[in-house]
Short mmCIF file of C-alpha atoms in Angstrom, two decimals:
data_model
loop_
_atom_site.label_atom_id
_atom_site.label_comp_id
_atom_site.label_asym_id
_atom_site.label_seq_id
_atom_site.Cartn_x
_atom_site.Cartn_y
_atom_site.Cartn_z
CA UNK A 1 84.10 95.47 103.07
CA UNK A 2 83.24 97.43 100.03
CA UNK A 3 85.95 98.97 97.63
CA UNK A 4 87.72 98.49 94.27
CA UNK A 5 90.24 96.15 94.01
CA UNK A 6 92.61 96.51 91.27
CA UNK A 7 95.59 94.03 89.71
CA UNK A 8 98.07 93.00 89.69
CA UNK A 9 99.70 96.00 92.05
CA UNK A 10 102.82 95.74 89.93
CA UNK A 11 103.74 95.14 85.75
CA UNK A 12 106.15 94.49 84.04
CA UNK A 13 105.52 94.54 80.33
CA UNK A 14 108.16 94.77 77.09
CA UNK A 15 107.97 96.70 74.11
CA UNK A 16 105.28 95.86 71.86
CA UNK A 17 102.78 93.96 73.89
CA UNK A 18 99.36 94.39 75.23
CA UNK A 19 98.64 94.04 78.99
CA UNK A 20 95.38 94.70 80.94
CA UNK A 21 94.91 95.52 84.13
CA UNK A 22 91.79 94.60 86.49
CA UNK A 23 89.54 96.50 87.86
CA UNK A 24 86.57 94.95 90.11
CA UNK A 25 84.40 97.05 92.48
CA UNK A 26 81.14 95.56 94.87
CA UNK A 27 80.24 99.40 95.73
CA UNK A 28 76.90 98.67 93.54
CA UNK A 29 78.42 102.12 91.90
CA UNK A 30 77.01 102.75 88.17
CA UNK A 31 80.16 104.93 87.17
CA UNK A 32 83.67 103.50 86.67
CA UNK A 33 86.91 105.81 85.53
CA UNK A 34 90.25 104.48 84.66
CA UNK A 35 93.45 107.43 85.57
CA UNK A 36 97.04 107.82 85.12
CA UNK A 37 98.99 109.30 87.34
CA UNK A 38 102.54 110.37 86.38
CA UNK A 39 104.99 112.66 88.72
CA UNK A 40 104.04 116.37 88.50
CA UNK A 41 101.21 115.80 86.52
CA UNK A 42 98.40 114.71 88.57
CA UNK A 43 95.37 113.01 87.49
CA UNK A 44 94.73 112.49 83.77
CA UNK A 45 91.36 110.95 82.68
CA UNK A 46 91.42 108.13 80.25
CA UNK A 47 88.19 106.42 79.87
CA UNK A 48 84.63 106.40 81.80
CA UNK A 49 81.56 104.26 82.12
CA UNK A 50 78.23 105.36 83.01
CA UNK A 51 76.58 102.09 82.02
CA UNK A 52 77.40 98.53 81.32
CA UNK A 53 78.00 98.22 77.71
CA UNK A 54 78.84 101.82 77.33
CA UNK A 55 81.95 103.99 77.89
CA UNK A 56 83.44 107.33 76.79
CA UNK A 57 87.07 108.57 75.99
CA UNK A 58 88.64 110.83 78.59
CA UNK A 59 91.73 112.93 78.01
CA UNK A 60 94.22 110.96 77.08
CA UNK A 61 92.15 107.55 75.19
CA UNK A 62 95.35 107.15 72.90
CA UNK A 63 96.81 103.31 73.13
CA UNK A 64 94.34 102.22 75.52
CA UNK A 65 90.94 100.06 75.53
CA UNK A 66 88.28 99.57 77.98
CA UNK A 67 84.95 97.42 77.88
CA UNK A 68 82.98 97.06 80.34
CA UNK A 69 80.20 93.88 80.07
CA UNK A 70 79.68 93.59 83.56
CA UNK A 71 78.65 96.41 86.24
CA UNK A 72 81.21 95.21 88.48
CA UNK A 73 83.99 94.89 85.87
CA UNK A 74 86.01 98.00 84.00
CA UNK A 75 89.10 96.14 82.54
CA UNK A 76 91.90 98.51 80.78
CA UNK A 77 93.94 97.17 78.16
CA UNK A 78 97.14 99.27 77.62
CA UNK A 79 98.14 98.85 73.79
CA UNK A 80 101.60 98.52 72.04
CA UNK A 81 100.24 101.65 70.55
CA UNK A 82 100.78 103.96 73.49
CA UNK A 83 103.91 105.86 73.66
CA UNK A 84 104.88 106.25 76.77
CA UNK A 85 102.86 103.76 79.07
CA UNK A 86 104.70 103.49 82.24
CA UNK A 87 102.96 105.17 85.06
CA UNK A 88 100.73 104.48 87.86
CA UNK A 89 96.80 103.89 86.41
CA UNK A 90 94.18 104.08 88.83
CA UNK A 91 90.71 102.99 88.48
CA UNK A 92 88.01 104.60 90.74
CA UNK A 93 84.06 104.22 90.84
CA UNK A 94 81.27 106.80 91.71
CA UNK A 95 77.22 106.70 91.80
CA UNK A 96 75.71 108.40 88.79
CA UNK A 97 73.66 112.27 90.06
CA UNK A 98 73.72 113.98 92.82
CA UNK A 99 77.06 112.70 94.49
CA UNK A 100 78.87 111.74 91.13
CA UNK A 101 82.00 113.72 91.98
CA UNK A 102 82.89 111.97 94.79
CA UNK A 103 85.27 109.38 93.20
CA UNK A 104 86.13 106.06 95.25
CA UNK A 105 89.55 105.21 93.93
CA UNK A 106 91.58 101.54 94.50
CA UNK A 107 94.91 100.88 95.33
CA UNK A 108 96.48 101.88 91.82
CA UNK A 109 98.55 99.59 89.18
CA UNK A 110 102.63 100.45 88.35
CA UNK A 111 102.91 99.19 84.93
CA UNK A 112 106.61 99.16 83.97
CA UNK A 113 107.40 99.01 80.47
CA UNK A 114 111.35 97.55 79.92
CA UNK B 1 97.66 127.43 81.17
CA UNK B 2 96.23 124.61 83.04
CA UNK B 3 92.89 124.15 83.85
CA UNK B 4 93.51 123.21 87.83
CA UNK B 5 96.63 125.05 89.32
CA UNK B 6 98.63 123.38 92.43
CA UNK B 7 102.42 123.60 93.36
CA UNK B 8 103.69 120.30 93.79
CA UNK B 9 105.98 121.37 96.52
CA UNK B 10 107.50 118.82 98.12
CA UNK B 11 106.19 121.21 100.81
CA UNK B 12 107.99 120.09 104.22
CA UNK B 13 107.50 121.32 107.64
CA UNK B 14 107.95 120.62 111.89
CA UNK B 15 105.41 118.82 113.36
CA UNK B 16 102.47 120.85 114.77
CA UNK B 17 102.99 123.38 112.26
CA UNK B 18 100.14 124.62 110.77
CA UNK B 19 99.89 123.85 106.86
CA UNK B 20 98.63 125.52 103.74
CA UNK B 21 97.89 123.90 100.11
CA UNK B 22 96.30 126.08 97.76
CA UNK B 23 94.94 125.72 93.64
CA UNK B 24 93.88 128.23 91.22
CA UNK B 25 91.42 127.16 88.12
CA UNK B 26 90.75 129.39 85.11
CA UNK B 27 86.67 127.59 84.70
CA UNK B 28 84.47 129.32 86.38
CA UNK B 29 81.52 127.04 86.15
CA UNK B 30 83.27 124.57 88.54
CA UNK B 31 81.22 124.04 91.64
CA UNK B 32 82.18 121.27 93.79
CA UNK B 33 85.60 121.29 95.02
CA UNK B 34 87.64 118.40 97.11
CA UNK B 35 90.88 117.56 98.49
CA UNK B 36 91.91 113.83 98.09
CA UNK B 37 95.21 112.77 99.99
CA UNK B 38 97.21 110.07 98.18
CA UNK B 39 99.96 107.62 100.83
CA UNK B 40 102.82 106.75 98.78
CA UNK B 41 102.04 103.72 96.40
CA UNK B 42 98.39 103.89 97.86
CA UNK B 43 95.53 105.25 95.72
CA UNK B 44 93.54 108.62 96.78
CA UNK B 45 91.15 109.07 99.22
CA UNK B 46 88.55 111.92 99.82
CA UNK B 47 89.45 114.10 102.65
CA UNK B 48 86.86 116.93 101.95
CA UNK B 49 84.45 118.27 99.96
CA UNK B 50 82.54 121.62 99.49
CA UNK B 51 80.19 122.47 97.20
CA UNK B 52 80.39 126.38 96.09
CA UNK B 53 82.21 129.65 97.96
CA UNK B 54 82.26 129.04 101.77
CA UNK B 55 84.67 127.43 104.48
CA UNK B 56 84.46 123.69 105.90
CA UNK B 57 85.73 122.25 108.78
CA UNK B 58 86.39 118.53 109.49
CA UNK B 59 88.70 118.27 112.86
CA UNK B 60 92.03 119.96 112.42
CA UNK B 61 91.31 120.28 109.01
CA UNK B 62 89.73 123.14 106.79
CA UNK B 63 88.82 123.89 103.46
CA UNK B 64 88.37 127.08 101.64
CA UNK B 65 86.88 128.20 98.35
CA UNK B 66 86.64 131.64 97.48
CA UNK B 67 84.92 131.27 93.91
CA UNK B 68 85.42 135.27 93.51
CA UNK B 69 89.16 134.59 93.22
CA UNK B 70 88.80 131.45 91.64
CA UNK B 71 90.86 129.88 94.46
CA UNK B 72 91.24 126.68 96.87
CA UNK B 73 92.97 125.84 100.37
CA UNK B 74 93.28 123.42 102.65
CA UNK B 75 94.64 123.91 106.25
CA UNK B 76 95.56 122.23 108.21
CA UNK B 77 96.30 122.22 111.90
CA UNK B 78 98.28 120.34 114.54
CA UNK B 79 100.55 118.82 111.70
CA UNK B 80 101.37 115.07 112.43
CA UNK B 81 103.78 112.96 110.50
CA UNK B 82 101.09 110.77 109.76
CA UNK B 83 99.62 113.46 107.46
CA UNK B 84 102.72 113.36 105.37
CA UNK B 85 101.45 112.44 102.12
CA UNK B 86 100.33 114.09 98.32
CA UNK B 87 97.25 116.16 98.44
CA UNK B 88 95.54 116.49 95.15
CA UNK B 89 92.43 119.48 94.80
CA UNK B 90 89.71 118.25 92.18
CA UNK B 91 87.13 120.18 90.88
CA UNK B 92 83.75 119.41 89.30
CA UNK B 93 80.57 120.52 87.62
CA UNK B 94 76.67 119.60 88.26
CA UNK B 95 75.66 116.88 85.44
CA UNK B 96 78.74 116.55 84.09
CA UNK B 97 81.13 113.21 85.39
CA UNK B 98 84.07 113.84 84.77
CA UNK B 99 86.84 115.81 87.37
CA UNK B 100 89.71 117.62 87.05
CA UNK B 101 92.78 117.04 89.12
CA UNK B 102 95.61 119.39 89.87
CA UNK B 103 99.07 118.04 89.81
CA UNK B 104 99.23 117.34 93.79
CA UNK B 105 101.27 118.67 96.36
CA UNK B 106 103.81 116.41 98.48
CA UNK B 107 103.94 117.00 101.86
CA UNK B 108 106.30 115.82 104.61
CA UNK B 109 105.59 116.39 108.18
CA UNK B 110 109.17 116.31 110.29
CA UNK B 111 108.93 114.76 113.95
#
């Protein structure tokens, strides 16, 4: 079955390090977004890739990292630099024209920081 | 003032009720709008999309978008506890990638 599959589900991570979390999709899509989801506040776009090799800050780019080599692969690396870095991150996939709002999400990340 | 409006509720209700989520947005050059519901610990999945003013119906769900007003809903009928869940409204632009979410409304459907 096609989808994106995302891991690990759950992280724990102390102060000061830097984790990343995986994010692999075989929906052939060209677009890949990374989210994070805290309570109340819906949504909030971090970084986006149109095209392997290429990606683009989002709302909230602060403390994180992104590459993405492969078209499959969108890896985000959460940094000792961002503040406040437990929430729920959710990476999702789309075709590029018409269509390219319709977001295919996976199963979502809880990073934990202790 | 947000871009995306939504109340996140929680929002709960009897069985077989009939349901209403709504969002306001301030940009008026969105023009695709959709309604993603979210299981707990699950990531989102569409539920419907519209593109521009108009009503949509999918089974014992509807959406509305009355661009005049700058304003969403989704109804829904028959309520069933297996639609208890958070529904997120996201809204978009032609040509440009990126959405924007409102904060999602939690919804609980009592048997």
């Amino acid at each position: 079955d096609g989808g994106i599959t995302q891991s690990p589900k759950y992280l724990f991570r102390k102060e000061g390090q830097n984790v990343t979390l995986s994010c692999e999709q075989n929906l052939n899509h060209d677009a890949m977004y990374w989210y994070r989801q805290d309570p109340g506040q819906g949504l909030r776009l971090i970084y986006y890739s149109q095209i392997v090799n290429d990606f683009q800050k989002g709302d909230i780019a602060e403390g994180y990292s992104v590459s993405r080599e492969k078209k499959e692969s969108f890896p985000l690396t959460v940094t000792s630099a961002q503040k406040n870095p437990t929430a729920f991150y959710l990476c999702a996939s789309s075709i590029m024209g018409p269509g390219a709002n319709v977001l295919t999400f996976g199963a979502g990340s809880r990073l934990t920081v202790l | 003032q947000k871009e995306v409006e939504q109340d996140p509720g929680p929002l709960s209700v009897p069985e077989g009720a009939i349901v209403s989520l709504n969002c306001t947005y301030s940009n008026s050059a969105f023009q695709y709008f959709m309604w993603y519901r979210q299981y707990s610990r699950k990531g989102p999945e569409l539920l419907m999309y519209t593109y521009s003013s108009g009503n949509k119906e999918d089974g014992r769900f509807t959406a509305q978008v009355d661009k005049s007003s700058k304003y969403i809903s989704l109804f829904i009928r028959d309520s069933q506890p297996s639609d208890s869940a958070t529904y997120l409204c996201a809204m978009g632009i032609q040509g440009a990638q990126k959405l924007v979410f409102g904060q999602g409304t939690r919804l609980t459907i009592n048997p």
